[in-house]
């Protein structure tokens, strides 16, 4: 008994281990965002922009440099002094050591350093927005792949249910043939139609498996990874167009980047304008020097001490180079403002089109849901009539074909509405919070 109990537990564990996991959209999105290489690269660029955005890189902090050098010489010395003294020696050794710490700090450069700091901050903000854009693009692609799988799963389930009806039709036709109330052609036609449905199921299941491979690729999972998806598509987004029209300029990432680019152009102009003003630098150093000679007037010379000073430089004329750079910077600002307006107009147009498409898709979906309910009820009634012999084979087949067409339109309507919802959320900046 104990062995039987252990065997049963092992079988239960194996069954649970082989159970295919249901992959929700939220889990798929989380996996994709964690593994996507494009997102990882953009994240690294964001880190680089953050690391670069410092007061030191803006030129606001001093530079501190340590210098040291030494020398050694072995010479033959011949010296005649005014006093009549003569020095004639060979192998005269002289040594020298120089070292010091130098601090140089630019305390005024026409306010260019502050413009540089603003530009670095804007670059960091742009890199953060671009990361959100990369996440958005990933989620849009993932959403299309995931809900396409849901659509295919719904279609597979519908085909399986339809096969049951086709099998029932074949059974009825065979029964009629057996009792002599129908010709064999009805049985043959029912078998042909049933085989057609089975072939459709094989094709649909193969397409479903291949679509799984594509979703695995988007999630950077092994292509053989097995999973199931939910068979439902839900809608939670329903903004009004007035809300979209006034809100997208504050949330759409393409618009936000264009606005930041206007700021970048202005900061670059401020940097250039700083070249028109004097540059004031403070310098201070602490030095140690020592030299020794075995022959000569000075045998030892050593200094240790602190030095300080300042430097002012002012380019009074640069051949109109600065003036030209400022003029060009103004043009860049103007172009960036044009680009901003262009992005706003195109986004507003795309937003209106996406909203209309989503609203239309929802209305179509309501109608197709109703059509499916009617077609399903019609199928149930027709099946009962067919059993009673009150409907011909051709009429019943037309009912089956009609139901399958309605089902296909319904599954496509659900998918198209979800795709439209996702695109509308992206354009309004609500896909990634």
Short mmCIF file of C-alpha atoms in Angstrom, two decimals:
data_model
loop_
_atom_site.label_atom_id
_atom_site.label_comp_id
_atom_site.label_asym_id
_atom_site.label_seq_id
_atom_site.Cartn_x
_atom_site.Cartn_y
_atom_site.Cartn_z
CA UNK A 1 0.00 0.00 0.00
CA UNK A 2 2.79 2.38 0.87
CA UNK A 3 4.42 1.78 -2.54
CA UNK A 4 1.12 2.42 -4.26
CA UNK A 5 0.74 5.66 -2.35
CA UNK A 6 4.20 6.82 -3.35
CA UNK A 7 3.52 5.88 -6.97
CA UNK A 8 0.31 7.91 -6.93
CA UNK A 9 2.09 10.96 -5.52
CA UNK A 10 4.78 10.69 -8.20
CA UNK A 11 2.15 10.51 -10.93
CA UNK A 12 0.38 13.55 -9.51
CA UNK A 13 3.66 15.49 -9.42
CA UNK A 14 4.41 14.54 -13.02
CA UNK A 15 0.96 15.70 -14.12
CA UNK A 16 1.39 19.04 -12.41
CA UNK A 17 4.90 19.41 -13.87
CA UNK A 18 3.53 18.85 -17.35
CA UNK A 19 0.69 21.33 -16.91
CA UNK A 20 1.12 24.19 -19.36
CA UNK A 21 1.29 27.57 -17.65
CA UNK A 22 -1.24 30.24 -18.58
CA UNK A 23 0.65 33.36 -19.62
CA UNK A 24 -1.20 36.59 -18.88
CA UNK A 25 -0.52 39.75 -20.85
CA UNK A 26 0.85 41.43 -17.72
CA UNK A 27 3.35 38.61 -17.17
CA UNK A 28 4.34 38.63 -20.84
CA UNK A 29 4.90 42.40 -20.71
CA UNK A 30 6.97 42.13 -17.53
CA UNK A 31 9.14 39.40 -19.04
CA UNK A 32 9.64 41.33 -22.27
CA UNK A 33 10.58 44.56 -20.50
CA UNK A 34 13.08 42.74 -18.29
CA UNK A 35 14.77 40.88 -21.14
CA UNK A 36 14.49 43.19 -24.16
CA UNK A 37 17.98 44.07 -25.40
CA UNK A 38 16.85 47.31 -27.01
CA UNK A 39 15.49 48.52 -23.68
CA UNK A 40 18.70 47.49 -21.92
CA UNK A 41 20.79 49.50 -24.40
CA UNK A 42 18.60 52.60 -24.01
CA UNK A 43 18.79 52.18 -20.22
CA UNK A 44 22.58 52.23 -20.47
CA UNK A 45 22.39 55.41 -22.54
CA UNK A 46 20.21 56.90 -19.83
CA UNK A 47 22.79 56.00 -17.20
CA UNK A 48 25.51 57.61 -19.33
CA UNK A 49 23.46 60.81 -19.61
CA UNK A 50 22.90 60.79 -15.85
CA UNK A 51 26.60 60.26 -15.14
CA UNK A 52 27.50 63.10 -17.51
CA UNK A 53 25.08 65.55 -15.91
CA UNK A 54 27.38 66.94 -13.19
CA UNK A 55 28.62 70.38 -12.21
CA UNK A 56 32.14 69.16 -12.93
CA UNK A 57 31.34 68.38 -16.56
CA UNK A 58 29.66 71.76 -16.80
CA UNK A 59 32.99 73.41 -15.86
CA UNK A 60 31.86 74.75 -12.48
CA UNK A 61 34.53 72.99 -10.39
CA UNK A 62 38.29 73.62 -10.27
CA UNK A 63 40.96 71.43 -11.79
CA UNK A 64 43.64 70.19 -9.38
CA UNK A 65 46.83 68.85 -10.94
CA UNK A 66 49.87 67.33 -9.28
CA UNK A 67 53.17 67.64 -11.17
CA UNK A 68 56.57 66.21 -10.30
CA UNK A 69 59.83 65.77 -12.19
CA UNK A 70 63.42 65.02 -11.39
CA UNK A 71 66.79 65.27 -13.14
CA UNK A 72 70.24 63.80 -12.82
CA UNK A 73 73.43 64.89 -14.56
CA UNK A 74 77.07 63.79 -14.51
CA UNK A 75 79.31 66.32 -16.27
CA UNK A 76 82.87 67.59 -16.61
CA UNK A 77 82.93 71.17 -15.34
CA UNK A 78 85.36 73.97 -16.39
CA UNK A 79 84.60 77.33 -14.74
CA UNK A 80 86.60 80.61 -14.51
CA UNK A 81 85.34 83.17 -11.99
CA UNK A 82 86.02 86.95 -11.95
CA UNK A 83 87.85 86.50 -8.69
CA UNK A 84 90.42 84.43 -10.50
CA UNK A 85 89.14 81.14 -9.08
CA UNK A 86 89.13 78.24 -11.49
CA UNK A 87 87.20 74.98 -11.20
CA UNK A 88 88.18 72.08 -13.40
CA UNK A 89 86.52 68.81 -12.38
CA UNK A 90 85.17 65.71 -14.00
CA UNK A 91 82.37 63.51 -12.74
CA UNK A 92 80.44 66.47 -11.30
CA UNK A 93 76.98 65.24 -10.24
CA UNK A 94 73.96 67.56 -10.12
CA UNK A 95 70.40 66.63 -9.06
CA UNK A 96 67.09 68.46 -9.34
CA UNK A 97 63.57 67.81 -8.00
CA UNK A 98 60.48 69.84 -8.81
CA UNK A 99 56.97 69.04 -7.54
CA UNK A 100 53.78 70.92 -6.84
CA UNK A 101 50.00 70.96 -6.70
CA UNK A 102 48.23 73.41 -9.01
CA UNK A 103 44.60 74.48 -8.65
CA UNK A 104 42.95 76.30 -11.54
CA UNK A 105 39.34 77.49 -11.20
CA UNK A 106 37.37 79.39 -13.82
CA UNK A 107 35.01 81.54 -11.76
CA UNK A 108 33.45 83.45 -14.66
CA UNK A 109 33.07 82.53 -18.33
CA UNK A 110 30.15 84.67 -19.41
CA UNK A 111 27.66 82.30 -17.69
CA UNK A 112 28.41 79.58 -20.25
CA UNK A 113 28.95 76.98 -17.55
CA UNK A 114 25.36 77.39 -16.33
CA UNK A 115 24.06 76.96 -19.88
CA UNK A 116 26.15 73.80 -20.19
CA UNK A 117 24.65 72.44 -16.95
CA UNK A 118 21.13 73.13 -18.25
CA UNK A 119 21.99 71.39 -21.52
CA UNK A 120 23.29 68.31 -19.68
CA UNK A 121 20.11 68.18 -17.60
CA UNK A 122 17.98 68.44 -20.74
CA UNK A 123 19.97 65.62 -22.35
CA UNK A 124 19.34 63.44 -19.32
CA UNK A 125 15.61 64.19 -19.47
CA UNK A 126 15.54 63.38 -23.19
CA UNK A 127 17.28 60.05 -22.58
CA UNK A 128 14.64 59.20 -19.97
CA UNK A 129 11.83 60.02 -22.41
CA UNK A 130 13.52 57.94 -25.12
CA UNK A 131 13.59 55.03 -22.71
CA UNK A 132 9.82 55.39 -22.29
CA UNK A 133 9.49 55.46 -26.08
CA UNK A 134 11.46 52.23 -26.37
CA UNK A 135 9.23 50.64 -23.73
CA UNK A 136 6.16 51.89 -25.60
CA UNK A 137 7.33 50.41 -28.89
CA UNK A 138 8.06 47.10 -27.19
CA UNK A 139 4.63 46.99 -25.55
CA UNK A 140 2.85 47.83 -28.80
CA UNK A 141 4.63 45.01 -30.61
CA UNK A 142 4.06 42.65 -27.70
CA UNK A 143 0.38 43.55 -27.44
CA UNK A 144 -0.20 42.80 -31.11
CA UNK A 145 1.58 39.44 -30.84
CA UNK A 146 -0.14 38.43 -27.58
CA UNK A 147 -3.68 39.32 -28.58
CA UNK A 148 -3.17 37.75 -31.98
CA UNK A 149 -2.52 34.55 -30.05
CA UNK A 150 -5.72 35.13 -28.09
CA UNK A 151 -7.62 35.59 -31.36
CA UNK A 152 -6.16 32.36 -32.73
CA UNK A 153 -7.00 30.50 -29.53
CA UNK A 154 -10.60 31.71 -29.73
CA UNK A 155 -10.72 30.51 -33.32
CA UNK A 156 -9.34 27.08 -32.34
CA UNK A 157 -11.94 26.73 -29.59
CA UNK A 158 -14.68 27.70 -32.05
CA UNK A 159 -13.49 25.15 -34.61
CA UNK A 160 -13.50 22.44 -31.93
CA UNK A 161 -17.08 23.32 -31.01
CA UNK A 162 -18.06 23.36 -34.69
CA UNK A 163 -16.52 19.92 -35.19
CA UNK A 164 -18.91 18.59 -32.56
CA UNK A 165 -21.83 19.92 -34.61
CA UNK A 166 -20.36 18.46 -37.82
CA UNK A 167 -19.98 15.09 -36.07
CA UNK A 168 -23.58 15.28 -34.91
CA UNK A 169 -24.66 16.10 -38.44
CA UNK A 170 -22.73 13.07 -39.75
CA UNK A 171 -24.36 10.86 -37.11
CA UNK A 172 -27.83 12.06 -38.12
CA UNK A 173 -27.10 11.56 -41.84
CA UNK A 174 -25.76 8.06 -41.15
CA UNK A 175 -28.84 7.21 -39.07
CA UNK A 176 -31.15 8.40 -41.86
CA UNK A 177 -29.20 6.36 -44.39
CA UNK A 178 -29.41 3.26 -42.19
CA UNK A 179 -33.20 3.48 -41.90
CA UNK A 180 -33.60 4.33 -45.57
CA UNK A 181 -34.82 7.89 -45.17
CA UNK A 182 -31.89 9.60 -46.91
CA UNK A 183 -29.44 9.06 -49.73
CA UNK A 184 -25.76 8.27 -49.23
CA UNK A 185 -24.81 11.64 -50.69
CA UNK A 186 -25.79 13.29 -47.40
CA UNK A 187 -23.34 11.10 -45.48
CA UNK A 188 -20.56 11.68 -48.00
CA UNK A 189 -21.07 15.45 -47.93
CA UNK A 190 -21.13 15.44 -44.12
CA UNK A 191 -17.84 13.50 -44.04
CA UNK A 192 -16.23 15.90 -46.50
CA UNK A 193 -17.32 18.91 -44.44
CA UNK A 194 -16.14 17.26 -41.22
CA UNK A 195 -12.73 16.48 -42.68
CA UNK A 196 -12.49 20.07 -43.88
CA UNK A 197 -13.06 21.28 -40.31
CA UNK A 198 -10.45 18.87 -38.96
CA UNK A 199 -7.95 20.12 -41.52
CA UNK A 200 -8.76 23.70 -40.51
CA UNK A 201 -8.11 22.75 -36.88
CA UNK A 202 -4.70 21.27 -37.74
CA UNK A 203 -3.75 24.43 -39.65
CA UNK A 204 -5.04 26.70 -36.89
CA UNK A 205 -3.11 24.82 -34.19
CA UNK A 206 0.07 24.97 -36.27
CA UNK A 207 -0.36 28.71 -36.77
CA UNK A 208 -0.94 29.07 -33.03
CA UNK A 209 2.32 27.24 -32.24
CA UNK A 210 4.24 29.41 -34.69
CA UNK A 211 2.72 32.54 -33.17
CA UNK A 212 3.92 31.27 -29.79
CA UNK A 213 7.45 31.20 -31.18
CA UNK A 214 7.15 34.84 -32.21
CA UNK A 215 5.92 35.85 -28.76
CA UNK A 216 8.77 33.91 -27.15
CA UNK A 217 11.17 35.83 -29.34
CA UNK A 218 9.69 39.15 -28.19
CA UNK A 219 10.03 38.04 -24.56
CA UNK A 220 13.59 36.75 -25.23
CA UNK A 221 12.51 33.32 -24.02
CA UNK A 222 13.51 29.94 -25.55
CA UNK A 223 11.57 29.50 -28.78
CA UNK A 224 10.36 26.06 -27.61
CA UNK A 225 8.82 27.53 -24.45
CA UNK A 226 5.29 26.16 -24.04
CA UNK A 227 2.47 28.25 -22.59
CA UNK A 228 -1.19 29.08 -23.04
CA UNK A 229 -2.77 32.52 -23.23
CA UNK A 230 -6.01 33.78 -21.82
CA UNK A 231 -8.98 33.49 -24.17
CA UNK A 232 -10.42 36.90 -23.22
CA UNK A 233 -9.78 40.42 -24.48
CA UNK A 234 -10.83 43.20 -22.12
CA UNK A 235 -11.08 46.95 -22.70
CA UNK A 236 -10.51 49.54 -19.96
CA UNK A 237 -9.59 52.70 -21.88
CA UNK A 238 -12.32 55.10 -22.97
CA UNK A 239 -11.22 58.76 -22.95
CA UNK A 240 -13.19 61.53 -24.64
CA UNK A 241 -11.63 63.34 -27.59
CA UNK A 242 -11.69 66.73 -25.81
CA UNK A 243 -9.61 65.19 -23.04
CA UNK A 244 -7.19 63.71 -25.56
CA UNK A 245 -6.84 66.95 -27.53
CA UNK A 246 -5.87 69.00 -24.49
CA UNK A 247 -3.80 66.37 -22.70
CA UNK A 248 -1.56 64.78 -25.31
CA UNK A 249 0.87 67.74 -25.50
CA UNK A 250 1.83 67.07 -21.87
CA UNK A 251 2.15 63.29 -22.17
CA UNK A 252 3.05 62.30 -25.73
CA UNK A 253 6.73 61.37 -25.71
CA UNK A 254 7.48 62.58 -29.24
CA UNK A 255 6.09 66.01 -28.34
CA UNK A 256 8.03 66.08 -25.07
CA UNK A 257 11.30 65.30 -26.85
CA UNK A 258 10.63 68.04 -29.41
CA UNK A 259 10.05 70.51 -26.57
CA UNK A 260 13.31 69.48 -24.92
CA UNK A 261 15.13 69.97 -28.22
CA UNK A 262 13.91 73.58 -28.29
CA UNK A 263 15.44 74.03 -24.85
CA UNK A 264 18.69 72.41 -25.99
CA UNK A 265 18.97 74.89 -28.85
CA UNK A 266 18.49 77.78 -26.45
CA UNK A 267 21.12 76.47 -24.04
CA UNK A 268 23.61 76.09 -26.90
CA UNK A 269 22.97 79.71 -27.87
CA UNK A 270 23.67 80.80 -24.28
CA UNK A 271 26.93 78.85 -24.31
CA UNK A 272 28.07 80.63 -27.44
CA UNK A 273 27.05 84.05 -26.15
CA UNK A 274 29.31 83.48 -23.15
CA UNK A 275 32.28 83.71 -25.53
CA UNK A 276 31.63 87.46 -25.79
CA UNK A 277 32.54 88.06 -22.15
CA UNK A 278 35.85 87.93 -20.30
CA UNK A 279 37.07 84.72 -18.71
CA UNK A 280 38.36 84.95 -15.15
CA UNK A 281 40.46 82.13 -13.72
CA UNK A 282 41.94 81.81 -10.25
CA UNK A 283 45.24 79.96 -9.93
CA UNK A 284 47.00 78.74 -6.83
CA UNK A 285 49.82 76.28 -6.28
CA UNK A 286 52.03 74.78 -3.61
CA UNK A 287 55.50 73.98 -4.96
CA UNK A 288 58.69 72.33 -3.81
CA UNK A 289 61.96 72.67 -5.77
CA UNK A 290 65.44 71.46 -4.86
CA UNK A 291 68.67 71.36 -6.87
CA UNK A 292 72.19 70.35 -5.82
CA UNK A 293 75.54 70.72 -7.61
CA UNK A 294 78.95 69.39 -6.66
CA UNK A 295 80.62 72.30 -8.38
CA UNK A 296 79.69 75.87 -9.16
CA UNK A 297 78.68 79.06 -7.44
CA UNK A 298 75.43 77.62 -5.97
CA UNK A 299 75.77 74.16 -4.44
CA UNK A 300 72.22 73.95 -3.05
CA UNK A 301 69.01 75.73 -4.06
CA UNK A 302 65.73 74.75 -2.34
CA UNK A 303 62.29 76.45 -2.33
CA UNK A 304 59.02 75.48 -0.65
CA UNK A 305 55.97 77.68 -0.65
CA UNK A 306 52.48 78.80 -1.70
CA UNK A 307 51.63 80.90 -4.75
CA UNK A 308 48.35 82.47 -5.85
CA UNK A 309 47.18 84.61 -8.73
CA UNK A 310 44.49 85.18 -11.29
CA UNK A 311 44.16 85.42 -15.03
CA UNK A 312 41.73 87.45 -17.11
CA UNK A 313 41.35 86.83 -20.82
CA UNK A 314 38.93 88.58 -23.14
CA UNK A 315 38.69 87.98 -26.85
CA UNK A 316 37.87 91.43 -28.18
CA UNK A 317 37.75 90.38 -31.82
CA UNK A 318 37.54 86.88 -33.31
CA UNK A 319 36.99 87.66 -36.96
CA UNK A 320 33.18 87.69 -36.44
CA UNK A 321 33.26 83.97 -35.58
CA UNK A 322 31.21 84.38 -32.41
CA UNK A 323 28.69 86.57 -34.18
CA UNK A 324 28.27 83.92 -36.89
CA UNK A 325 27.83 81.16 -34.31
CA UNK A 326 25.14 83.17 -32.50
CA UNK A 327 23.27 83.80 -35.77
CA UNK A 328 23.35 80.09 -36.58
CA UNK A 329 22.22 79.21 -33.06
CA UNK A 330 19.17 81.43 -33.53
CA UNK A 331 18.36 79.54 -36.74
CA UNK A 332 18.67 76.22 -34.90
CA UNK A 333 16.23 77.49 -32.27
CA UNK A 334 13.80 78.51 -34.99
CA UNK A 335 14.08 75.12 -36.69
CA UNK A 336 13.54 73.28 -33.41
CA UNK A 337 10.40 75.34 -32.83
CA UNK A 338 9.18 74.45 -36.33
CA UNK A 339 9.89 70.78 -35.58
CA UNK A 340 7.90 71.03 -32.35
CA UNK A 341 4.88 72.49 -34.13
CA UNK A 342 5.16 69.84 -36.83
CA UNK A 343 5.22 67.02 -34.26
CA UNK A 344 2.22 68.52 -32.46
CA UNK A 345 0.18 68.76 -35.66
CA UNK A 346 1.05 65.24 -36.81
CA UNK A 347 0.38 63.78 -33.37
CA UNK A 348 -2.94 65.59 -33.11
CA UNK A 349 -3.93 64.23 -36.52
CA UNK A 350 -2.86 60.68 -35.62
CA UNK A 351 -4.63 60.97 -32.27
CA UNK A 352 -7.93 61.95 -33.89
CA UNK A 353 -7.66 59.12 -36.40
CA UNK A 354 -6.78 56.60 -33.68
CA UNK A 355 -9.67 57.78 -31.48
CA UNK A 356 -12.16 57.49 -34.35
CA UNK A 357 -10.80 54.07 -35.25
CA UNK A 358 -11.12 52.89 -31.65
CA UNK A 359 -14.65 54.24 -31.29
CA UNK A 360 -15.63 52.63 -34.59
CA UNK A 361 -14.01 49.34 -33.59
CA UNK A 362 -15.98 49.29 -30.34
CA UNK A 363 -19.26 49.86 -32.17
CA UNK A 364 -18.46 47.13 -34.68
CA UNK A 365 -17.56 44.81 -31.81
CA UNK A 366 -20.96 45.39 -30.15
CA UNK A 367 -22.71 44.50 -33.40
CA UNK A 368 -20.59 41.40 -33.95
CA UNK A 369 -21.21 40.24 -30.38
CA UNK A 370 -24.92 40.57 -31.04
CA UNK A 371 -24.58 38.81 -34.41
CA UNK A 372 -22.78 35.94 -32.72
CA UNK A 373 -25.54 35.56 -30.14
CA UNK A 374 -28.16 35.49 -32.90
CA UNK A 375 -26.16 33.11 -35.10
CA UNK A 376 -25.54 30.76 -32.16
CA UNK A 377 -29.23 30.70 -31.29
CA UNK A 378 -30.06 30.11 -34.95
CA UNK A 379 -27.62 27.17 -34.99
CA UNK A 380 -29.23 25.58 -31.93
CA UNK A 381 -32.70 25.90 -33.47
CA UNK A 382 -31.48 24.63 -36.85
CA UNK A 383 -29.82 21.62 -35.25
CA UNK A 384 -33.08 20.62 -33.57
CA UNK A 385 -34.98 21.11 -36.83
CA UNK A 386 -32.38 19.06 -38.69
CA UNK A 387 -32.74 16.25 -36.16
CA UNK A 388 -36.50 16.27 -36.72
CA UNK A 389 -36.06 16.30 -40.49
CA UNK A 390 -37.55 19.76 -40.92
CA UNK A 391 -34.39 21.18 -42.55
CA UNK A 392 -32.44 19.98 -45.55
CA UNK A 393 -28.73 19.24 -45.53
CA UNK A 394 -28.00 22.25 -47.72
CA UNK A 395 -29.98 24.58 -45.46
CA UNK A 396 -28.23 23.26 -42.35
CA UNK A 397 -24.80 23.60 -43.97
CA UNK A 398 -25.60 27.22 -44.81
CA UNK A 399 -26.39 27.80 -41.12
CA UNK A 400 -23.05 26.27 -40.13
CA UNK A 401 -21.17 28.36 -42.66
CA UNK A 402 -22.95 31.51 -41.51
CA UNK A 403 -22.02 30.85 -37.86
CA UNK A 404 -18.36 30.31 -38.74
CA UNK A 405 -18.26 33.58 -40.71
CA UNK A 406 -19.83 35.44 -37.78
CA UNK A 407 -17.32 33.88 -35.36
CA UNK A 408 -14.37 34.89 -37.54
CA UNK A 409 -15.62 38.48 -37.80
CA UNK A 410 -16.14 38.58 -34.04
CA UNK A 411 -12.62 37.38 -33.24
CA UNK A 412 -11.14 39.87 -35.70
CA UNK A 413 -13.28 42.69 -34.29
CA UNK A 414 -12.03 42.00 -30.77
CA UNK A 415 -8.42 41.98 -31.95
CA UNK A 416 -8.75 45.14 -34.05
CA UNK A 417 -10.40 46.98 -31.16
CA UNK A 418 -7.55 45.99 -28.82
CA UNK A 419 -4.91 47.10 -31.32
CA UNK A 420 -6.73 50.44 -31.74
CA UNK A 421 -6.93 50.87 -27.95
CA UNK A 422 -3.20 50.22 -27.54
CA UNK A 423 -2.26 52.70 -30.27
CA UNK A 424 -4.53 55.36 -28.79
CA UNK A 425 -2.91 54.87 -25.37
CA UNK A 426 0.55 55.20 -26.92
CA UNK A 427 -0.29 58.43 -28.73
CA UNK A 428 -1.79 59.93 -25.59
CA UNK A 429 1.20 58.91 -23.46
CA UNK A 430 -0.85 56.56 -21.25
CA UNK A 431 0.71 53.25 -22.30
CA UNK A 432 3.71 53.71 -19.97
CA UNK A 433 3.20 55.57 -16.72
#
